[in-house]
Amino acid sequence: MSEISIALAQLRCELQNKEQNLLRILQSLEEASKNKADYVLFPELYLTGYTMNEQLRVLAEPEDGESIRKIREQARRYHVGAIVGFPEVEGDALYNCALFIGKQGEIIGKYRKVHLYHKEKEWFTPGEEFPVFSLPEGNIGMMITYDIEFPEAARILALKDVDILAVLAANMVPYQHYQDIYLHARALENHIYVAAANMVGLDNENIFFGESQIVHPDGRSIYKAGNNEVIPVLTFDVSKKNPEKELLEYLRNRRTSVYRNEPGFI
Amino acid sequence: MSEISIALAQLRCELQNKEQNLLRILQSLEEASKNKADYVLFPELYLTGYTMNEQLRVLAEPEDGESIRKIREQARRYHVGAIVGFPEVEGDALYNCALFIGKQGEIIGKYRKVHLYHKEKEWFTPGEEFPVFSLPEGNIGMMITYDIEFPEAARILALKDVDILAVLAANMVPYQHYQDIYLHARALENHIYVAAANMVGLDNENIFFGESQIVHPDGRSIYKAGNNEVIPVLTFDVSKKNPEKELLEYLRNRRTSVYRNEPGFI
């Protein structure tokens, strides 16, 4: 048995108000820790809000920035890990980043969004890999919103032996059915758990609908939030796979020799 | 405008009773033609039933077999095309085949199931390609049941400019949510229409649940059948894409340079 407890930080976000969002992150870590969470998953770019203008460069931080330092201190204090979305600056480049902080406040690693949506391309440099983070509870991979709409991304992570896909989302009305379809498909077709935290409410410009979820590898939701602020802590057993896995064996039954002959595929 | 009318032959199937199933195919072509269908889509292995034993070799036919000849005559008589699932024999090999018959009774082409499920591997030789069939109404690709559970397959067809994915299904209770998830995901993530015909009822051994569907590229069902025998004729405009396509551009925004670096992927 490999149980893990993940808190989905389904929160409002104040656009470009880093101080306020940081406070919510710190409070959420304390609250989730008291509710026995191992890790808290935050939405996409939660530290700054989903902002695509010149403020992005002002608000972005390096991996060792001031806000990150405070989040790491809080993680250590409450012995709870965190996956935090923020705009990362390194040299001249900006990345849409998910930083993985461990229970001792250490940096386990980070993921930089590989698939950039629309105007994001004007601001961010895309990530170039899908890292896997090995925890005592299982292997975790990450995605940020638009990434999950590409089946290739989840497939690559599954082939690298991921048990849980953590999705930092900023999905807006009226695309509820997109989020629902993609979270379920990625879990079922790859025999993995999918945990997604989406923002809620109006951030001045966009309405986010929440509906944060944990999807079991059998394609059913273990938990699905509504449209209000909540920080549910969900405990599930990573070693429990889809009972049909032995018959389906999606990874083993791929026909790569056929795919390889399709020039546009890769 | 490129309208097409597809009939989904959601029918019971008598296991290993080729005569009876052939009769239903011929009747369905007549009925669907009177209801102005351009093409009739039948379920997987409909001619013989979903049978995996020594009878398969006895019941299988070559592309120019007797049953196929009668279906082609009926297609010509009623000026209606058909996509028919049957076990095809060629030399010593058996294929889980979908034959595409045109409105003049001509053979447009065929698809041999690429992804074989479980015991199918003991009986069938897998197909090695995903052909695309160009019709005046649009480009059609095919899949047979388990194929649709692999995102690679629909992606390859979409990259080859398919407008409609025709799925010959034999999906059983209790996997209704599998069919639902996969049909919606393949349509939405590839900007294509998905039309699926599933069997219904008990064939002696298995309970098929029907729920044949047409899914729009926007990820919503245009039509979804219940669990009884029906042959609905659905008309839709192939040129109407997902209104969000210009923003999403899933095919253009794939990161093949990243995928290529993942050794297991291909």
Short mmCIF file of C-alpha atoms in Angstrom, two decimals:
data_model
loop_
_atom_site.label_atom_id
_atom_site.label_comp_id
_atom_site.label_asym_id
_atom_site.label_seq_id
_atom_site.Cartn_x
_atom_site.Cartn_y
_atom_site.Cartn_z
CA MET A 1 0.00 0.00 0.00
CA SER A 2 1.32 3.44 -0.99
CA GLU A 3 -1.10 6.01 0.29
CA ILE A 4 -0.72 9.67 -0.55
CA SER A 5 -2.75 12.65 0.61
CA ILE A 6 -2.97 15.51 -1.84
CA ALA A 7 -4.68 18.82 -1.12
CA LEU A 8 -6.19 20.55 -4.13
CA ALA A 9 -5.91 24.30 -3.55
CA GLN A 10 -8.97 25.43 -5.48
CA LEU A 11 -8.67 29.13 -4.76
CA ARG A 12 -9.47 32.55 -6.10
CA CYS A 13 -6.47 34.42 -7.33
CA GLU A 14 -5.94 38.19 -7.30
CA LEU A 15 -4.50 39.28 -10.60
CA GLN A 16 -1.00 40.72 -10.16
CA ASN A 17 -1.39 40.90 -6.37
CA LYS A 18 1.54 38.71 -5.43
CA GLU A 19 1.46 39.66 -1.77
CA GLN A 20 -2.14 38.56 -1.37
CA ASN A 21 -1.68 35.34 -3.36
CA LEU A 22 1.46 34.48 -1.42
CA LEU A 23 -0.50 34.91 1.81
CA ARG A 24 -3.14 32.49 0.54
CA ILE A 25 -0.43 29.99 -0.37
CA LEU A 26 1.09 30.20 3.12
CA GLN A 27 -2.34 29.88 4.78
CA SER A 28 -3.23 26.95 2.55
CA LEU A 29 -0.07 25.09 3.51
CA GLU A 30 -0.90 25.52 7.19
CA GLU A 31 -4.53 24.47 6.71
CA ALA A 32 -3.74 21.49 4.50
CA SER A 33 -1.03 20.31 6.87
CA LYS A 34 -3.52 20.33 9.75
CA ASN A 35 -5.76 18.20 7.54
CA LYS A 36 -2.92 15.72 7.08
CA ALA A 37 -1.99 16.52 3.51
CA ASP A 38 1.37 15.31 2.22
CA TYR A 39 1.41 17.77 -0.67
CA VAL A 40 -0.62 20.81 -1.74
CA LEU A 41 -1.24 21.34 -5.43
CA PHE A 42 -1.83 24.92 -6.58
CA PRO A 43 -3.26 26.17 -9.91
CA GLU A 44 -1.28 27.53 -12.89
CA LEU A 45 0.64 30.78 -12.21
CA TYR A 46 -1.15 31.08 -8.89
CA LEU A 47 1.45 33.33 -7.31
CA THR A 48 0.81 36.18 -9.76
CA GLY A 49 -2.45 35.25 -11.44
CA TYR A 50 -2.81 34.33 -15.08
CA THR A 51 -1.41 37.55 -16.47
CA MET A 52 0.01 38.03 -19.97
CA ASN A 53 1.34 41.58 -20.15
CA GLU A 54 4.38 43.65 -19.21
CA GLN A 55 3.66 43.10 -15.50
CA LEU A 56 4.69 39.49 -15.95
CA ARG A 57 8.36 40.40 -16.13
CA VAL A 58 8.05 42.62 -13.05
CA LEU A 59 6.30 39.94 -11.00
CA ALA A 60 8.35 36.94 -12.10
CA GLU A 61 10.89 35.45 -9.68
CA PRO A 62 13.92 33.25 -9.98
CA GLU A 63 13.85 29.84 -8.36
CA ASP A 64 15.50 31.38 -5.27
CA GLY A 65 13.19 34.42 -5.18
CA GLU A 66 11.71 36.00 -2.09
CA SER A 67 8.23 34.46 -2.37
CA ILE A 68 9.63 31.02 -3.07
CA ARG A 69 11.85 31.32 0.00
CA LYS A 70 8.81 32.08 2.19
CA ILE A 71 6.85 29.17 0.73
CA ARG A 72 9.78 26.85 1.39
CA GLU A 73 10.00 28.05 5.00
CA GLN A 74 6.30 27.44 5.49
CA ALA A 75 6.56 23.97 3.95
CA ARG A 76 9.36 23.10 6.36
CA ARG A 77 7.48 24.59 9.32
CA TYR A 78 4.34 22.57 8.62
CA HIS A 79 6.05 19.56 7.10
CA VAL A 80 3.96 19.65 3.95
CA GLY A 81 5.11 19.64 0.33
CA ALA A 82 3.81 21.99 -2.34
CA ILE A 83 3.56 22.23 -6.10
CA VAL A 84 3.38 25.92 -6.87
CA GLY A 85 2.73 27.63 -10.19
CA PHE A 86 4.60 30.87 -10.79
CA PRO A 87 6.33 32.82 -13.58
CA GLU A 88 9.99 31.94 -13.32
CA VAL A 89 12.73 34.20 -14.61
CA GLU A 90 16.17 32.86 -15.51
CA GLY A 91 18.47 35.23 -17.31
CA ASP A 92 16.32 36.90 -19.96
CA ALA A 93 13.91 34.00 -20.22
CA LEU A 94 10.51 33.64 -18.57
CA TYR A 95 8.99 30.20 -17.95
CA ASN A 96 5.50 29.15 -16.95
CA CYS A 97 6.79 27.06 -14.07
CA ALA A 98 5.62 24.51 -11.50
CA LEU A 99 8.03 24.27 -8.61
CA PHE A 100 7.99 21.11 -6.51
CA ILE A 101 8.88 21.83 -2.87
CA GLY A 102 9.37 18.93 -0.46
CA LYS A 103 8.26 18.51 3.15
CA GLN A 104 11.61 19.77 4.44
CA GLY A 105 11.27 22.88 2.32
CA GLU A 106 13.77 21.50 -0.16
CA ILE A 107 13.36 21.98 -3.89
CA ILE A 108 12.63 18.58 -5.39
CA GLY A 109 12.59 19.97 -8.90
CA LYS A 110 10.53 21.92 -11.36
CA TYR A 111 8.53 21.60 -14.53
CA ARG A 112 8.41 24.27 -17.22
CA LYS A 113 5.26 24.26 -19.36
CA VAL A 114 6.03 22.55 -22.66
CA HIS A 115 2.87 23.43 -24.61
CA LEU A 116 2.29 27.16 -24.63
CA TYR A 117 -1.22 28.37 -25.43
CA HIS A 118 -1.86 31.22 -27.83
CA LYS A 119 -0.48 34.48 -26.36
CA GLU A 120 1.66 32.62 -23.82
CA LYS A 121 4.12 32.16 -26.67
CA GLU A 122 4.72 35.92 -26.73
CA TRP A 123 5.85 35.88 -23.11
CA PHE A 124 7.22 32.51 -22.17
CA THR A 125 10.00 30.26 -23.35
CA PRO A 126 8.65 26.70 -23.59
CA GLY A 127 10.00 23.87 -21.46
CA GLU A 128 11.87 21.09 -23.24
CA GLU A 129 11.24 18.05 -21.08
CA PHE A 130 8.82 16.10 -18.92
CA PRO A 131 10.70 15.33 -15.70
CA VAL A 132 9.52 12.67 -13.26
CA PHE A 133 9.83 13.20 -9.51
CA SER A 134 10.24 10.07 -7.39
CA LEU A 135 8.66 10.25 -3.96
CA PRO A 136 8.28 7.57 -1.33
CA GLU A 137 4.57 7.51 -2.23
CA GLY A 138 5.10 7.11 -5.98
CA ASN A 139 6.33 8.86 -9.11
CA ILE A 140 4.83 12.23 -9.95
CA GLY A 141 4.78 14.07 -13.26
CA MET A 142 3.37 17.52 -13.90
CA MET A 143 1.37 19.40 -16.47
CA ILE A 144 0.11 22.92 -16.76
CA THR A 145 -3.39 23.49 -18.26
CA TYR A 146 -2.96 23.31 -22.08
CA ASP A 147 -0.41 20.47 -21.73
CA ILE A 148 -3.15 18.04 -20.78
CA GLU A 149 -4.90 18.63 -24.09
CA PHE A 150 -2.01 16.82 -25.82
CA PRO A 151 -2.18 13.04 -25.40
CA GLU A 152 1.52 12.79 -26.24
CA ALA A 153 2.50 14.52 -22.99
CA ALA A 154 0.68 12.17 -20.61
CA ARG A 155 1.80 9.19 -22.68
CA ILE A 156 5.44 10.20 -22.34
CA LEU A 157 5.08 10.55 -18.58
CA ALA A 158 3.30 7.19 -18.31
CA LEU A 159 6.09 5.53 -20.28
CA LYS A 160 8.48 7.02 -17.72
CA ASP A 161 6.57 5.20 -15.01
CA VAL A 162 4.56 8.01 -13.49
CA ASP A 163 1.90 6.97 -10.99
CA ILE A 164 0.29 10.37 -10.53
CA LEU A 165 -0.09 13.23 -12.95
CA ALA A 166 -0.40 16.56 -11.11
CA VAL A 167 -2.14 19.23 -13.20
CA LEU A 168 -1.90 22.94 -12.38
CA ALA A 169 -4.92 24.40 -14.17
CA ALA A 170 -6.33 27.78 -15.09
CA ASN A 171 -9.40 26.66 -17.03
CA MET A 172 -12.14 29.15 -17.77
CA VAL A 173 -15.86 29.18 -18.45
CA PRO A 174 -17.28 27.74 -20.76
CA TYR A 175 -14.68 24.97 -21.13
CA GLN A 176 -15.81 22.74 -18.27
CA HIS A 177 -16.32 19.80 -20.63
CA TYR A 178 -12.79 20.17 -21.99
CA GLN A 179 -11.30 19.75 -18.54
CA ASP A 180 -13.59 16.84 -17.78
CA ILE A 181 -12.86 14.98 -21.02
CA TYR A 182 -9.11 15.45 -20.87
CA LEU A 183 -8.59 14.60 -17.20
CA HIS A 184 -10.57 11.37 -17.60
CA ALA A 185 -8.95 10.37 -20.90
CA ARG A 186 -5.40 10.89 -19.65
CA ALA A 187 -6.01 8.80 -16.52
CA LEU A 188 -7.79 5.94 -18.27
CA GLU A 189 -5.62 5.66 -21.39
CA ASN A 190 -2.38 5.64 -19.35
CA HIS A 191 -3.35 3.66 -16.23
CA ILE A 192 -2.43 6.61 -13.99
CA TYR A 193 -4.00 8.81 -11.33
CA VAL A 194 -4.67 12.40 -12.35
CA ALA A 195 -4.93 15.16 -9.75
CA ALA A 196 -5.91 18.63 -10.98
CA ALA A 197 -6.26 21.93 -9.10
CA ASN A 198 -8.08 24.68 -10.98
CA MET A 199 -8.68 28.29 -9.94
CA VAL A 200 -12.14 29.65 -9.16
CA GLY A 201 -13.87 32.97 -9.53
CA LEU A 202 -13.20 36.16 -11.39
CA ASP A 203 -9.66 37.51 -11.43
CA ASN A 204 -10.73 40.82 -13.10
CA GLU A 205 -10.45 39.37 -16.59
CA ASN A 206 -11.43 35.70 -16.57
CA ILE A 207 -13.92 33.43 -14.86
CA PHE A 208 -12.34 30.20 -13.65
CA PHE A 209 -14.73 27.35 -12.89
CA GLY A 210 -12.84 25.13 -10.44
CA GLU A 211 -14.10 21.53 -10.65
CA SER A 212 -10.73 20.33 -9.37
CA GLN A 213 -10.58 16.56 -9.52
CA ILE A 214 -8.83 13.33 -8.73
CA VAL A 215 -9.42 10.73 -11.43
CA HIS A 216 -8.71 7.04 -10.80
CA PRO A 217 -6.90 4.98 -13.45
CA ASP A 218 -10.24 3.23 -14.06
CA GLY A 219 -11.55 6.47 -15.58
CA ARG A 220 -13.87 7.49 -12.74
CA SER A 221 -13.61 10.59 -10.55
CA ILE A 222 -12.70 9.83 -6.96
CA TYR A 223 -13.45 13.45 -6.13
CA LYS A 224 -14.75 16.44 -8.04
CA ALA A 225 -15.07 19.91 -6.53
CA GLY A 226 -17.74 22.46 -7.35
CA ASN A 227 -17.14 26.10 -8.24
CA ASN A 228 -16.31 27.58 -4.82
CA GLU A 229 -13.09 27.98 -2.88
CA VAL A 230 -12.12 24.70 -1.23
CA ILE A 231 -8.93 22.93 -0.20
CA PRO A 232 -10.00 19.29 0.00
CA VAL A 233 -7.43 16.73 1.09
CA LEU A 234 -7.83 13.46 -0.83
CA THR A 235 -6.15 10.26 0.23
CA PHE A 236 -5.73 7.44 -2.25
CA ASP A 237 -3.67 4.32 -2.68
CA VAL A 238 -1.25 4.70 -5.58
CA SER A 239 -0.66 0.96 -5.78
CA LYS A 240 -4.32 0.34 -6.70
CA LYS A 241 -4.49 0.22 -10.46
CA ASN A 242 -7.39 -0.19 -12.86
CA PRO A 243 -8.58 -3.81 -12.30
CA GLU A 244 -8.74 -4.11 -16.12
CA LYS A 245 -5.10 -3.12 -16.56
CA GLU A 246 -3.87 -6.67 -17.20
CA LEU A 247 -6.26 -6.98 -20.14
CA LEU A 248 -5.91 -3.47 -21.51
CA GLU A 249 -2.15 -3.02 -21.16
CA TYR A 250 -2.18 0.19 -23.17
CA LEU A 251 1.53 0.83 -22.85
CA ARG A 252 2.51 -2.68 -23.95
CA ASN A 253 -0.01 -2.83 -26.81
CA ARG A 254 1.07 0.37 -28.52
CA ARG A 255 2.10 -0.31 -32.13
CA THR A 256 5.20 1.85 -32.33
CA SER A 257 6.35 0.12 -35.52
CA VAL A 258 3.19 1.43 -37.20
CA TYR A 259 3.42 4.90 -35.62
CA ARG A 260 7.04 5.18 -36.71
CA ASN A 261 6.03 4.88 -40.35
CA GLU A 262 3.84 7.96 -40.10
CA PRO A 263 6.12 10.85 -40.99
CA GLY A 264 4.02 13.61 -39.43
CA PHE A 265 3.68 11.85 -36.10
CA ILE A 266 7.08 12.66 -34.70
CA MET B 1 -20.79 23.31 -47.03
CA SER B 2 -19.99 19.58 -47.09
CA GLU B 3 -22.93 17.73 -45.64
CA ILE B 4 -22.81 14.02 -45.06
CA SER B 5 -25.51 11.67 -43.82
CA ILE B 6 -24.29 8.67 -41.88
CA ALA B 7 -26.52 5.90 -40.59
CA LEU B 8 -25.33 4.20 -37.40
CA ALA B 9 -26.43 0.57 -37.58
CA GLN B 10 -26.86 -0.10 -33.87
CA LEU B 11 -28.05 -3.68 -34.16
CA ARG B 12 -28.16 -6.98 -32.36
CA CYS B 13 -25.87 -9.56 -33.84
CA GLU B 14 -26.40 -13.32 -33.88
CA LEU B 15 -23.19 -15.04 -32.95
CA GLN B 16 -21.85 -17.13 -35.85
CA ASN B 17 -25.13 -16.80 -37.78
CA LYS B 18 -23.76 -15.18 -40.90
CA GLU B 19 -26.93 -15.71 -42.91
CA GLN B 20 -29.05 -13.84 -40.39
CA ASN B 21 -26.54 -11.03 -39.91
CA LEU B 22 -26.11 -10.64 -43.66
CA LEU B 23 -29.88 -10.30 -43.98
CA ARG B 24 -29.85 -7.53 -41.37
CA ILE B 25 -27.09 -5.76 -43.26
CA LEU B 26 -29.05 -5.91 -46.52
CA GLN B 27 -32.23 -4.71 -44.79
CA SER B 28 -30.35 -1.91 -43.07
CA LEU B 29 -28.93 -0.66 -46.35
CA GLU B 30 -32.42 -0.50 -47.84
CA GLU B 31 -33.87 1.23 -44.77
CA ALA B 32 -31.04 3.71 -44.40
CA SER B 33 -31.14 4.54 -48.10
CA LYS B 34 -34.85 5.37 -47.83
CA ASN B 35 -33.92 7.68 -44.95
CA LYS B 36 -31.41 9.44 -47.20
CA ALA B 37 -28.20 8.08 -45.74
CA ASP B 38 -25.03 8.41 -47.78
CA TYR B 39 -23.22 5.69 -45.82
CA VAL B 40 -24.16 3.05 -43.26
CA LEU B 41 -21.67 2.27 -40.50
CA PHE B 42 -21.85 -1.23 -38.96
CA PRO B 43 -20.26 -2.50 -35.72
CA GLU B 44 -17.06 -4.56 -35.38
CA LEU B 45 -17.20 -8.04 -36.98
CA TYR B 46 -20.92 -7.58 -37.50
CA LEU B 47 -21.18 -10.14 -40.28
CA THR B 48 -20.19 -13.04 -38.01
CA GLY B 49 -20.51 -11.66 -34.51
CA TYR B 50 -17.61 -11.07 -32.15
CA THR B 51 -16.39 -14.63 -32.10
CA MET B 52 -12.91 -15.79 -31.10
CA ASN B 53 -12.76 -19.53 -31.69
CA GLU B 54 -12.22 -22.07 -34.46
CA GLN B 55 -15.47 -20.98 -36.15
CA LEU B 56 -13.78 -17.74 -37.08
CA ARG B 57 -11.74 -19.43 -39.81
CA VAL B 58 -14.84 -21.18 -41.16
CA LEU B 59 -16.90 -17.99 -41.25
CA ALA B 60 -14.22 -15.63 -42.54
CA GLU B 61 -14.40 -14.44 -46.16
CA PRO B 62 -11.99 -12.98 -48.63
CA GLU B 63 -12.60 -9.47 -49.91
CA ASP B 64 -14.45 -10.98 -52.89
CA GLY B 65 -16.46 -13.46 -50.79
CA GLU B 66 -20.09 -14.33 -51.28
CA SER B 67 -21.51 -12.14 -48.48
CA ILE B 68 -19.44 -9.17 -49.56
CA ARG B 69 -20.70 -9.62 -53.12
CA LYS B 70 -24.32 -9.47 -51.92
CA ILE B 71 -23.66 -6.39 -49.80
CA ARG B 72 -22.04 -4.66 -52.77
CA GLU B 73 -25.04 -5.49 -54.97
CA GLN B 74 -27.41 -4.08 -52.36
CA ALA B 75 -25.29 -0.92 -52.02
CA ARG B 76 -25.46 -0.40 -55.79
CA ARG B 77 -29.18 -1.13 -55.88
CA TYR B 78 -29.98 1.42 -53.16
CA HIS B 79 -27.16 3.83 -53.96
CA VAL B 80 -25.86 3.83 -50.41
CA GLY B 81 -22.32 3.21 -49.18
CA ALA B 82 -21.41 0.91 -46.30
CA ILE B 83 -18.60 0.32 -43.84
CA VAL B 84 -18.88 -3.33 -42.86
CA GLY B 85 -16.97 -5.20 -40.16
CA PHE B 86 -16.10 -8.82 -40.96
CA PRO B 87 -13.32 -11.36 -40.49
CA GLU B 88 -11.28 -11.25 -43.66
CA VAL B 89 -9.17 -14.16 -44.83
CA GLU B 90 -6.24 -13.67 -47.17
CA GLY B 91 -3.99 -16.68 -47.69
CA ASP B 92 -3.46 -18.12 -44.23
CA ALA B 93 -4.00 -14.83 -42.46
CA LEU B 94 -7.15 -13.58 -40.77
CA TYR B 95 -7.78 -9.86 -40.30
CA ASN B 96 -10.32 -7.99 -38.21
CA CYS B 97 -11.45 -5.92 -41.16
CA ALA B 98 -13.62 -2.92 -42.03
CA LEU B 99 -14.51 -2.87 -45.70
CA PHE B 100 -15.54 0.43 -47.25
CA ILE B 101 -18.09 -0.05 -50.05
CA GLY B 102 -19.12 2.92 -52.17
CA LYS B 103 -22.53 3.96 -53.49
CA GLN B 104 -21.95 2.17 -56.79
CA GLY B 105 -21.09 -1.00 -54.93
CA GLU B 106 -17.41 -0.47 -55.61
CA ILE B 107 -14.77 -1.26 -53.00
CA ILE B 108 -13.26 2.04 -51.89
CA GLY B 109 -10.78 0.30 -49.63
CA LYS B 110 -10.41 -1.43 -46.32
CA TYR B 111 -8.95 -1.04 -42.86
CA ARG B 112 -7.44 -3.90 -40.89
CA LYS B 113 -7.52 -3.46 -37.10
CA VAL B 114 -4.08 -2.32 -35.94
CA HIS B 115 -4.51 -2.70 -32.16
CA LEU B 116 -5.61 -6.23 -31.29
CA TYR B 117 -7.21 -6.73 -27.90
CA HIS B 118 -6.26 -9.64 -25.66
CA LYS B 119 -7.36 -12.94 -27.32
CA GLU B 120 -7.78 -11.29 -30.70
CA LYS B 121 -4.01 -11.68 -31.03
CA GLU B 122 -4.40 -15.46 -31.07
CA TRP B 123 -6.66 -15.29 -34.12
CA PHE B 124 -5.91 -12.18 -36.13
CA THR B 125 -2.92 -10.70 -37.89
CA PRO B 126 -2.75 -7.00 -37.05
CA GLY B 127 -3.08 -4.29 -39.68
CA GLU B 128 -0.02 -2.19 -40.40
CA GLU B 129 -1.46 1.15 -41.52
CA PHE B 130 -4.13 3.77 -41.07
CA PRO B 131 -5.47 4.47 -44.56
CA VAL B 132 -7.52 7.57 -45.35
CA PHE B 133 -10.46 7.41 -47.77
CA SER B 134 -11.23 10.59 -49.71
CA LEU B 135 -14.89 11.10 -50.46
CA PRO B 136 -16.64 14.08 -52.02
CA GLU B 137 -18.01 14.83 -48.53
CA GLY B 138 -14.64 14.69 -46.75
CA ASN B 139 -11.81 12.39 -45.69
CA ILE B 140 -12.71 9.34 -43.63
CA GLY B 141 -10.48 7.21 -41.42
CA MET B 142 -11.50 4.08 -39.55
CA MET B 143 -10.98 2.40 -36.23
CA ILE B 144 -12.22 -0.79 -34.68
CA THR B 145 -13.12 -0.77 -30.94
CA TYR B 146 -9.80 -1.09 -29.04
CA ASP B 147 -8.03 1.18 -31.59
CA ILE B 148 -9.83 4.21 -30.21
CA GLU B 149 -8.29 3.64 -26.79
CA PHE B 150 -4.90 4.60 -28.27
CA PRO B 151 -4.54 8.35 -28.78
CA GLU B 152 -1.73 7.72 -31.26
CA ALA B 153 -4.12 6.20 -33.78
CA ALA B 154 -6.55 9.12 -34.01
CA ARG B 155 -3.63 11.56 -33.99
CA ILE B 156 -2.06 9.84 -36.99
CA LEU B 157 -5.34 10.00 -38.89
CA ALA B 158 -5.86 13.66 -37.99
CA LEU B 159 -2.35 14.46 -39.22
CA LYS B 160 -3.37 12.78 -42.49
CA ASP B 161 -6.21 15.26 -42.77
CA VAL B 162 -9.14 13.11 -41.77
CA ASP B 163 -12.44 14.96 -41.24
CA ILE B 164 -14.42 12.03 -39.87
CA LEU B 165 -13.32 9.08 -37.82
CA ALA B 166 -15.66 6.10 -38.31
CA VAL B 167 -15.54 3.66 -35.40
CA LEU B 168 -16.85 0.10 -35.67
CA ALA B 169 -17.44 -0.88 -32.05
CA ALA B 170 -18.21 -3.98 -30.01
CA ASN B 171 -18.17 -2.45 -26.55
CA MET B 172 -19.65 -4.38 -23.66
CA VAL B 173 -21.22 -3.70 -20.28
CA PRO B 174 -19.87 -2.25 -17.94
CA TYR B 175 -17.53 -0.15 -20.07
CA GLN B 176 -19.98 2.58 -21.11
CA HIS B 177 -17.76 5.27 -19.61
CA TYR B 178 -14.75 4.03 -21.57
CA GLN B 179 -16.58 4.50 -24.87
CA ASP B 180 -17.86 7.89 -23.79
CA ILE B 181 -14.49 9.20 -22.65
CA TYR B 182 -12.57 7.97 -25.68
CA LEU B 183 -15.03 9.09 -28.36
CA HIS B 184 -15.14 12.59 -26.89
CA ALA B 185 -11.39 12.87 -26.34
CA ARG B 186 -10.48 11.74 -29.86
CA ALA B 187 -12.88 14.23 -31.46
CA LEU B 188 -11.89 17.19 -29.29
CA GLU B 189 -8.12 16.69 -29.22
CA ASN B 190 -7.92 16.24 -33.01
CA HIS B 191 -10.53 18.72 -34.31
CA ILE B 192 -12.41 15.89 -36.05
CA TYR B 193 -15.90 14.36 -36.14
CA VAL B 194 -16.21 10.91 -34.59
CA ALA B 195 -19.02 8.56 -35.65
CA ALA B 196 -19.32 5.28 -33.78
CA ALA B 197 -21.71 2.34 -34.25
CA ASN B 198 -21.83 -0.15 -31.40
CA MET B 199 -23.75 -3.41 -31.16
CA VAL B 200 -26.62 -3.93 -28.71
CA GLY B 201 -28.00 -6.82 -26.76
CA LEU B 202 -26.82 -10.27 -25.86
CA ASP B 203 -25.05 -12.33 -28.53
CA ASN B 204 -25.02 -15.50 -26.34
CA GLU B 205 -21.79 -14.53 -24.64
CA ASN B 206 -21.59 -10.76 -24.24
CA ILE B 207 -23.89 -7.83 -23.51
CA PHE B 208 -23.28 -4.89 -25.82
CA PHE B 209 -24.63 -1.55 -24.68
CA GLY B 210 -25.05 0.47 -27.88
CA GLU B 211 -24.84 4.21 -27.13
CA SER B 212 -23.69 4.81 -30.70
CA GLN B 213 -22.68 8.42 -31.13
CA ILE B 214 -21.66 11.27 -33.35
CA VAL B 215 -19.27 13.63 -31.55
CA HIS B 216 -18.61 17.13 -32.89
CA PRO B 217 -15.03 18.47 -32.98
CA ASP B 218 -16.07 20.82 -30.14
CA GLY B 219 -16.28 17.77 -27.84
CA ARG B 220 -20.06 17.57 -27.57
CA SER B 221 -22.31 14.74 -28.75
CA ILE B 222 -24.50 15.68 -31.69
CA TYR B 223 -26.35 12.41 -31.19
CA LYS B 224 -26.21 9.57 -28.70
CA ALA B 225 -28.32 6.43 -28.97
CA GLY B 226 -29.73 4.42 -26.09
CA ASN B 227 -29.44 0.66 -25.65
CA ASN B 228 -32.01 -0.57 -28.19
CA GLU B 229 -31.80 -1.41 -31.87
CA VAL B 230 -31.89 1.75 -33.97
CA ILE B 231 -30.52 2.91 -37.31
CA PRO B 232 -30.53 6.68 -36.97
CA VAL B 233 -29.40 8.75 -39.94
CA LEU B 234 -27.41 11.78 -38.83
CA THR B 235 -26.63 14.67 -41.13
CA PHE B 236 -23.82 17.05 -40.29
CA ASP B 237 -21.64 19.60 -42.03
CA VAL B 238 -18.06 18.40 -42.18
CA SER B 239 -16.76 21.89 -42.95
CA LYS B 240 -17.97 23.16 -39.54
CA LYS B 241 -15.03 22.90 -37.17
CA ASN B 242 -14.69 23.66 -33.48
CA PRO B 243 -15.04 27.48 -33.26
CA GLU B 244 -12.02 27.40 -30.91
CA LYS B 245 -9.83 25.62 -33.45
CA GLU B 246 -7.87 28.73 -34.44
CA LEU B 247 -6.81 29.23 -30.79
CA LEU B 248 -6.24 25.60 -29.89
CA GLU B 249 -4.51 24.40 -33.06
CA TYR B 250 -3.60 21.08 -31.48
CA LEU B 251 -1.89 19.71 -34.56
CA ARG B 252 0.27 22.79 -35.07
CA ASN B 253 1.15 23.18 -31.38
CA ARG B 254 2.47 19.64 -30.88
CA ARG B 255 6.07 19.69 -29.63
CA THR B 256 7.53 16.92 -31.76
CA SER B 257 11.09 18.01 -30.95
CA VAL B 258 10.37 17.23 -27.30
CA TYR B 259 8.51 13.99 -28.05
CA ARG B 260 11.37 12.83 -30.27
CA ASN B 261 13.77 12.94 -27.32
CA GLU B 262 11.67 10.44 -25.40
CA PRO B 263 13.04 7.03 -26.38
CA GLY B 264 10.03 4.98 -25.34
CA PHE B 265 7.57 7.13 -27.23
CA ILE B 266 8.20 5.76 -30.69
#
